[in-house]
Amino acid sequence: MINESLLQPDTPSALDICNAALSKIGEAPLDALIANESTASRLCVLHYHPARRETLCMARWTFAATQTTLDSVSAQAPNSLTPYQFTLPADCLRVLDVECSEWKMQGRRIHASCAPLPLSYIADIEDADQFDPLFMDALATRLAEKLAMPLTGNQSLRQNLNQEFHKIILPQAATVNVVQCFSNDSHPLLDLLRKIKSPSCTEECE
């Protein structure tokens, strides 16, 4: 008889992701994430958030993409191409798009030619309930790679996880995210196909 409670949807957590990572390297699951309880638990606590931030930075995850408008914090010399300075939001991990013709980054500040400054970026999302399934699998694999050597001492396992992450899991997840970022009418690949099929495209593209 099937235990129906196992079929009920549950809310994902950091513990679930850590246990998924441990399963990828053949380690037993944890009952809780307690820094001083066991070696596996201590290492999960140590590596989980760095692995999460790294994985967030590696693709344009739709659940983590957000927009804001920055106000200038100071102005440089009037003859500068980028006279306005803006401080990045505290939760900004990676800048995606800046709506300005001239801009550059220096540290945690953006120097731009216009103000205010519309900005799209990847936010430092900690709530696992907001993660999509493909991101969770990517994060679990990234975390497993970090745990492989200290828990198993198996260098080949670590290398295999690294290749799986970079060559299979992350590219697949990133592709799905790109596709769902656009409507059917505005997807850039479809727009390119339309131009290729259009008779007038030949002259425009030359």
PDB file of C-alpha atoms in Angstrom:
ATOM      1  CA  MET A   1       0.000   0.000   0.000  1.00  0.00           C
ATOM      2  CA  ILE A   2       1.336   3.434  -1.001  1.00  0.00           C
ATOM      3  CA  ASN A   3       1.898   5.891   1.806  1.00  0.00           C
ATOM      4  CA  GLU A   4      -0.130   8.867   0.568  1.00  0.00           C
ATOM      5  CA  SER A   5       1.742  11.256   2.842  1.00  0.00           C
ATOM      6  CA  LEU A   6       4.832  10.725   0.658  1.00  0.00           C
ATOM      7  CA  LEU A   7       2.879  12.010  -2.359  1.00  0.00           C
ATOM      8  CA  GLN A   8       1.863  15.284  -0.742  1.00  0.00           C
ATOM      9  CA  PRO A   9       3.763  18.338  -1.993  1.00  0.00           C
ATOM     10  CA  ASP A  10       6.091  19.819   0.571  1.00  0.00           C
ATOM     11  CA  THR A  11       7.984  23.075   0.857  1.00  0.00           C
ATOM     12  CA  PRO A  12      11.645  22.744  -0.187  1.00  0.00           C
ATOM     13  CA  SER A  13      14.283  23.760   2.302  1.00  0.00           C
ATOM     14  CA  ALA A  14      18.028  24.166   2.584  1.00  0.00           C
ATOM     15  CA  LEU A  15      18.091  20.812   4.358  1.00  0.00           C
ATOM     16  CA  ASP A  16      16.409  19.130   1.368  1.00  0.00           C
ATOM     17  CA  ILE A  17      19.013  20.570  -0.994  1.00  0.00           C
ATOM     18  CA  CYS A  18      21.872  19.548   1.287  1.00  0.00           C
ATOM     19  CA  ASN A  19      20.484  16.016   1.501  1.00  0.00           C
ATOM     20  CA  ALA A  20      20.166  15.899  -2.293  1.00  0.00           C
ATOM     21  CA  ALA A  21      23.833  16.924  -2.501  1.00  0.00           C
ATOM     22  CA  LEU A  22      24.827  14.256   0.020  1.00  0.00           C
ATOM     23  CA  SER A  23      22.934  11.611  -1.945  1.00  0.00           C
ATOM     24  CA  LYS A  24      24.951  12.483  -5.052  1.00  0.00           C
ATOM     25  CA  ILE A  25      28.157  11.491  -3.231  1.00  0.00           C
ATOM     26  CA  GLY A  26      26.715   8.449  -1.470  1.00  0.00           C
ATOM     27  CA  GLU A  27      26.409   9.980   2.001  1.00  0.00           C
ATOM     28  CA  ALA A  28      23.555   9.476   4.467  1.00  0.00           C
ATOM     29  CA  PRO A  29      20.949  12.259   4.766  1.00  0.00           C
ATOM     30  CA  LEU A  30      20.876  14.667   7.688  1.00  0.00           C
ATOM     31  CA  ASP A  31      18.016  15.179  10.125  1.00  0.00           C
ATOM     32  CA  ALA A  32      18.963  18.824  10.661  1.00  0.00           C
ATOM     33  CA  LEU A  33      21.601  21.373   9.721  1.00  0.00           C
ATOM     34  CA  ILE A  34      23.569  21.876  12.929  1.00  0.00           C
ATOM     35  CA  ALA A  35      27.078  23.242  12.551  1.00  0.00           C
ATOM     36  CA  ASN A  36      28.692  21.172  15.333  1.00  0.00           C
ATOM     37  CA  GLU A  37      26.662  17.956  15.074  1.00  0.00           C
ATOM     38  CA  SER A  38      28.620  15.962  12.467  1.00  0.00           C
ATOM     39  CA  THR A  39      31.251  16.455   9.787  1.00  0.00           C
ATOM     40  CA  ALA A  40      28.627  16.314   7.018  1.00  0.00           C
ATOM     41  CA  SER A  41      26.380  18.805   8.786  1.00  0.00           C
ATOM     42  CA  ARG A  42      29.260  21.163   9.522  1.00  0.00           C
ATOM     43  CA  LEU A  43      30.436  21.088   5.900  1.00  0.00           C
ATOM     44  CA  CYS A  44      26.909  21.657   4.569  1.00  0.00           C
ATOM     45  CA  VAL A  45      26.520  24.691   6.812  1.00  0.00           C
ATOM     46  CA  LEU A  46      29.924  25.955   5.661  1.00  0.00           C
ATOM     47  CA  HIS A  47      29.386  25.500   1.911  1.00  0.00           C
ATOM     48  CA  TYR A  48      25.639  25.875   1.332  1.00  0.00           C
ATOM     49  CA  HIS A  49      25.379  29.667   1.031  1.00  0.00           C
ATOM     50  CA  PRO A  50      28.575  30.112  -1.038  1.00  0.00           C
ATOM     51  CA  ALA A  51      27.345  27.394  -3.415  1.00  0.00           C
ATOM     52  CA  ARG A  52      23.899  29.036  -3.563  1.00  0.00           C
ATOM     53  CA  ARG A  53      25.330  32.458  -4.420  1.00  0.00           C
ATOM     54  CA  GLU A  54      27.707  31.005  -7.012  1.00  0.00           C
ATOM     55  CA  THR A  55      24.888  29.106  -8.732  1.00  0.00           C
ATOM     56  CA  LEU A  56      22.651  32.176  -8.693  1.00  0.00           C
ATOM     57  CA  CYS A  57      25.383  34.151 -10.471  1.00  0.00           C
ATOM     58  CA  MET A  58      25.794  31.603 -13.252  1.00  0.00           C
ATOM     59  CA  ALA A  59      22.487  32.077 -15.118  1.00  0.00           C
ATOM     60  CA  ARG A  60      19.646  34.528 -15.632  1.00  0.00           C
ATOM     61  CA  TRP A  61      17.330  32.718 -13.212  1.00  0.00           C
ATOM     62  CA  THR A  62      13.828  34.115 -13.678  1.00  0.00           C
ATOM     63  CA  PHE A  63      12.875  33.608 -10.023  1.00  0.00           C
ATOM     64  CA  ALA A  64      15.876  35.681  -8.902  1.00  0.00           C
ATOM     65  CA  ALA A  65      15.749  38.405 -11.574  1.00  0.00           C
ATOM     66  CA  THR A  66      14.446  41.717 -10.287  1.00  0.00           C
ATOM     67  CA  GLN A  67      14.285  45.346 -11.392  1.00  0.00           C
ATOM     68  CA  THR A  68      14.732  48.659  -9.648  1.00  0.00           C
ATOM     69  CA  THR A  69      15.597  52.278 -10.388  1.00  0.00           C
ATOM     70  CA  LEU A  70      18.689  53.684  -8.696  1.00  0.00           C
ATOM     71  CA  ASP A  71      19.029  57.269  -7.556  1.00  0.00           C
ATOM     72  CA  SER A  72      22.362  59.013  -8.007  1.00  0.00           C
ATOM     73  CA  VAL A  73      24.488  59.192  -4.865  1.00  0.00           C
ATOM     74  CA  SER A  74      27.024  61.689  -6.223  1.00  0.00           C
ATOM     75  CA  ALA A  75      28.229  63.424  -9.378  1.00  0.00           C
ATOM     76  CA  GLN A  76      31.737  63.557 -10.802  1.00  0.00           C
ATOM     77  CA  ALA A  77      33.266  66.212 -13.035  1.00  0.00           C
ATOM     78  CA  PRO A  78      30.695  67.616 -15.514  1.00  0.00           C
ATOM     79  CA  ASN A  79      32.888  66.736 -18.514  1.00  0.00           C
ATOM     80  CA  SER A  80      33.012  63.031 -17.575  1.00  0.00           C
ATOM     81  CA  LEU A  81      31.214  60.531 -19.843  1.00  0.00           C
ATOM     82  CA  THR A  82      29.783  58.908 -16.711  1.00  0.00           C
ATOM     83  CA  PRO A  83      29.177  61.758 -14.234  1.00  0.00           C
ATOM     84  CA  TYR A  84      26.675  59.930 -11.999  1.00  0.00           C
ATOM     85  CA  GLN A  85      27.448  57.301  -9.384  1.00  0.00           C
ATOM     86  CA  PHE A  86      25.029  54.684  -8.053  1.00  0.00           C
ATOM     87  CA  THR A  87      25.413  52.148  -5.274  1.00  0.00           C
ATOM     88  CA  LEU A  88      24.254  48.630  -6.140  1.00  0.00           C
ATOM     89  CA  PRO A  89      21.398  47.212  -4.043  1.00  0.00           C
ATOM     90  CA  ALA A  90      22.611  45.211  -1.036  1.00  0.00           C
ATOM     91  CA  ASP A  91      21.074  42.019  -2.445  1.00  0.00           C
ATOM     92  CA  CYS A  92      22.565  42.404  -5.942  1.00  0.00           C
ATOM     93  CA  LEU A  93      24.734  39.433  -6.907  1.00  0.00           C
ATOM     94  CA  ARG A  94      25.014  40.097 -10.639  1.00  0.00           C
ATOM     95  CA  VAL A  95      24.022  43.001 -12.868  1.00  0.00           C
ATOM     96  CA  LEU A  96      21.953  41.874 -15.858  1.00  0.00           C
ATOM     97  CA  ASP A  97      20.909  45.028 -17.715  1.00  0.00           C
ATOM     98  CA  VAL A  98      21.496  48.750 -17.302  1.00  0.00           C
ATOM     99  CA  GLU A  99      19.263  51.096 -19.279  1.00  0.00           C
ATOM    100  CA  CYS A 100      21.891  53.678 -20.133  1.00  0.00           C
ATOM    101  CA  SER A 101      24.125  54.257 -23.166  1.00  0.00           C
ATOM    102  CA  GLU A 102      27.325  54.858 -21.169  1.00  0.00           C
ATOM    103  CA  TRP A 103      28.075  53.021 -17.932  1.00  0.00           C
ATOM    104  CA  LYS A 104      30.773  51.057 -16.130  1.00  0.00           C
ATOM    105  CA  MET A 105      31.137  49.221 -12.836  1.00  0.00           C
ATOM    106  CA  GLN A 106      33.734  49.895 -10.173  1.00  0.00           C
ATOM    107  CA  GLY A 107      33.405  47.758  -7.073  1.00  0.00           C
ATOM    108  CA  ARG A 108      29.836  47.985  -5.777  1.00  0.00           C
ATOM    109  CA  ARG A 109      29.096  51.173  -7.725  1.00  0.00           C
ATOM    110  CA  ILE A 110      27.915  51.933 -11.240  1.00  0.00           C
ATOM    111  CA  HIS A 111      29.147  55.051 -13.018  1.00  0.00           C
ATOM    112  CA  ALA A 112      26.677  56.146 -15.693  1.00  0.00           C
ATOM    113  CA  SER A 113      25.823  58.972 -18.049  1.00  0.00           C
ATOM    114  CA  CYS A 114      22.151  59.202 -17.026  1.00  0.00           C
ATOM    115  CA  ALA A 115      20.127  59.473 -13.847  1.00  0.00           C
ATOM    116  CA  PRO A 116      18.025  57.961 -12.407  1.00  0.00           C
ATOM    117  CA  LEU A 117      19.232  54.536 -13.558  1.00  0.00           C
ATOM    118  CA  PRO A 118      16.908  51.576 -14.354  1.00  0.00           C
ATOM    119  CA  LEU A 119      18.652  48.349 -13.372  1.00  0.00           C
ATOM    120  CA  SER A 120      17.922  44.619 -13.726  1.00  0.00           C
ATOM    121  CA  TYR A 121      19.890  42.199 -11.577  1.00  0.00           C
ATOM    122  CA  ILE A 122      20.079  38.771  -9.942  1.00  0.00           C
ATOM    123  CA  ALA A 123      19.044  39.061  -6.303  1.00  0.00           C
ATOM    124  CA  ASP A 124      20.498  37.073  -3.411  1.00  0.00           C
ATOM    125  CA  ILE A 125      17.442  34.865  -2.871  1.00  0.00           C
ATOM    126  CA  GLU A 126      17.715  32.712   0.273  1.00  0.00           C
ATOM    127  CA  ASP A 127      14.146  31.382   0.515  1.00  0.00           C
ATOM    128  CA  ALA A 128      14.278  27.881  -0.985  1.00  0.00           C
ATOM    129  CA  ASP A 129      10.517  28.015  -1.548  1.00  0.00           C
ATOM    130  CA  GLN A 130      11.210  30.499  -4.370  1.00  0.00           C
ATOM    131  CA  PHE A 131      13.742  28.249  -6.143  1.00  0.00           C
ATOM    132  CA  ASP A 132      12.660  26.465  -9.287  1.00  0.00           C
ATOM    133  CA  PRO A 133      13.376  22.702  -9.605  1.00  0.00           C
ATOM    134  CA  LEU A 134      16.161  23.103 -12.156  1.00  0.00           C
ATOM    135  CA  PHE A 135      17.976  25.594  -9.941  1.00  0.00           C
ATOM    136  CA  MET A 136      17.657  23.270  -6.945  1.00  0.00           C
ATOM    137  CA  ASP A 137      19.218  20.415  -8.905  1.00  0.00           C
ATOM    138  CA  ALA A 138      22.027  22.685 -10.102  1.00  0.00           C
ATOM    139  CA  LEU A 139      22.637  23.937  -6.562  1.00  0.00           C
ATOM    140  CA  ALA A 140      22.631  20.398  -5.142  1.00  0.00           C
ATOM    141  CA  THR A 141      25.208  19.348  -7.752  1.00  0.00           C
ATOM    142  CA  ARG A 142      27.393  22.382  -7.075  1.00  0.00           C
ATOM    143  CA  LEU A 143      27.209  21.699  -3.346  1.00  0.00           C
ATOM    144  CA  ALA A 144      27.959  17.999  -3.871  1.00  0.00           C
ATOM    145  CA  GLU A 145      31.091  18.989  -5.775  1.00  0.00           C
ATOM    146  CA  LYS A 146      32.260  21.023  -2.777  1.00  0.00           C
ATOM    147  CA  LEU A 147      31.479  18.192  -0.349  1.00  0.00           C
ATOM    148  CA  ALA A 148      32.974  15.343  -2.373  1.00  0.00           C
ATOM    149  CA  MET A 149      36.622  15.652  -1.374  1.00  0.00           C
ATOM    150  CA  PRO A 150      36.266  16.445   2.360  1.00  0.00           C
ATOM    151  CA  LEU A 151      33.645  13.720   2.870  1.00  0.00           C
ATOM    152  CA  THR A 152      34.807  10.982   0.484  1.00  0.00           C
ATOM    153  CA  GLY A 153      38.363  11.862  -0.535  1.00  0.00           C
ATOM    154  CA  ASN A 154      37.384  10.842  -4.070  1.00  0.00           C
ATOM    155  CA  GLN A 155      38.948  13.250  -6.560  1.00  0.00           C
ATOM    156  CA  SER A 156      37.361  11.486  -9.553  1.00  0.00           C
ATOM    157  CA  LEU A 157      33.915  11.934  -8.014  1.00  0.00           C
ATOM    158  CA  ARG A 158      34.545  15.645  -7.551  1.00  0.00           C
ATOM    159  CA  GLN A 159      35.710  16.001 -11.157  1.00  0.00           C
ATOM    160  CA  ASN A 160      32.695  14.082 -12.468  1.00  0.00           C
ATOM    161  CA  LEU A 161      30.345  16.336 -10.510  1.00  0.00           C
ATOM    162  CA  ASN A 162      32.146  19.396 -11.848  1.00  0.00           C
ATOM    163  CA  GLN A 163      31.682  18.211 -15.430  1.00  0.00           C
ATOM    164  CA  GLU A 164      28.061  17.244 -14.808  1.00  0.00           C
ATOM    165  CA  PHE A 165      27.361  20.686 -13.373  1.00  0.00           C
ATOM    166  CA  HIS A 166      29.080  22.757 -16.074  1.00  0.00           C
ATOM    167  CA  LYS A 167      28.359  20.631 -19.154  1.00  0.00           C
ATOM    168  CA  ILE A 168      24.895  19.183 -18.470  1.00  0.00           C
ATOM    169  CA  ILE A 169      22.858  20.497 -15.552  1.00  0.00           C
ATOM    170  CA  LEU A 170      23.671  24.225 -15.672  1.00  0.00           C
ATOM    171  CA  PRO A 171      23.392  24.584 -19.497  1.00  0.00           C
ATOM    172  CA  GLN A 172      20.043  22.776 -19.535  1.00  0.00           C
ATOM    173  CA  ALA A 173      18.686  24.888 -16.696  1.00  0.00           C
ATOM    174  CA  ALA A 174      19.981  28.111 -18.249  1.00  0.00           C
ATOM    175  CA  THR A 175      18.397  27.248 -21.608  1.00  0.00           C
ATOM    176  CA  VAL A 176      14.990  26.667 -20.022  1.00  0.00           C
ATOM    177  CA  ASN A 177      15.273  29.982 -18.182  1.00  0.00           C
ATOM    178  CA  VAL A 178      16.107  31.873 -21.378  1.00  0.00           C
ATOM    179  CA  VAL A 179      13.123  30.348 -23.170  1.00  0.00           C
ATOM    180  CA  GLN A 180      10.655  31.226 -20.425  1.00  0.00           C
ATOM    181  CA  CYS A 181      11.959  34.807 -20.174  1.00  0.00           C
ATOM    182  CA  PHE A 182      10.178  35.776 -23.390  1.00  0.00           C
ATOM    183  CA  SER A 183       6.721  35.509 -24.876  1.00  0.00           C
ATOM    184  CA  ASN A 184       6.296  33.506 -28.085  1.00  0.00           C
ATOM    185  CA  ASP A 185       6.232  36.748 -30.078  1.00  0.00           C
ATOM    186  CA  SER A 186       9.354  38.272 -28.589  1.00  0.00           C
ATOM    187  CA  HIS A 187      11.771  35.383 -28.132  1.00  0.00           C
ATOM    188  CA  PRO A 188      15.086  36.395 -29.785  1.00  0.00           C
ATOM    189  CA  LEU A 189      15.554  33.033 -31.534  1.00  0.00           C
ATOM    190  CA  LEU A 190      12.130  33.283 -33.153  1.00  0.00           C
ATOM    191  CA  ASP A 191      12.872  36.844 -34.185  1.00  0.00           C
ATOM    192  CA  LEU A 192      16.088  35.658 -35.853  1.00  0.00           C
ATOM    193  CA  LEU A 193      14.211  32.890 -37.685  1.00  0.00           C
ATOM    194  CA  ARG A 194      11.655  35.412 -38.955  1.00  0.00           C
ATOM    195  CA  LYS A 195      14.454  37.575 -40.346  1.00  0.00           C
ATOM    196  CA  ILE A 196      16.078  34.593 -42.050  1.00  0.00           C
ATOM    197  CA  LYS A 197      12.775  33.598 -43.678  1.00  0.00           C
ATOM    198  CA  SER A 198      11.921  37.151 -44.712  1.00  0.00           C
ATOM    199  CA  PRO A 199      12.802  38.009 -48.377  1.00  0.00           C
ATOM    200  CA  SER A 200      13.816  41.514 -47.357  1.00  0.00           C
ATOM    201  CA  CYS A 201      16.302  40.236 -44.805  1.00  0.00           C
ATOM    202  CA  THR A 202      19.015  39.536 -47.378  1.00  0.00           C
ATOM    203  CA  GLU A 203      19.724  43.173 -48.106  1.00  0.00           C
ATOM    204  CA  GLU A 204      19.334  44.272 -44.475  1.00  0.00           C
ATOM    205  CA  CYS A 205      21.757  41.645 -43.192  1.00  0.00           C
ATOM    206  CA  GLU A 206      24.507  42.226 -45.713  1.00  0.00           C
TER     207      GLU A 206
END
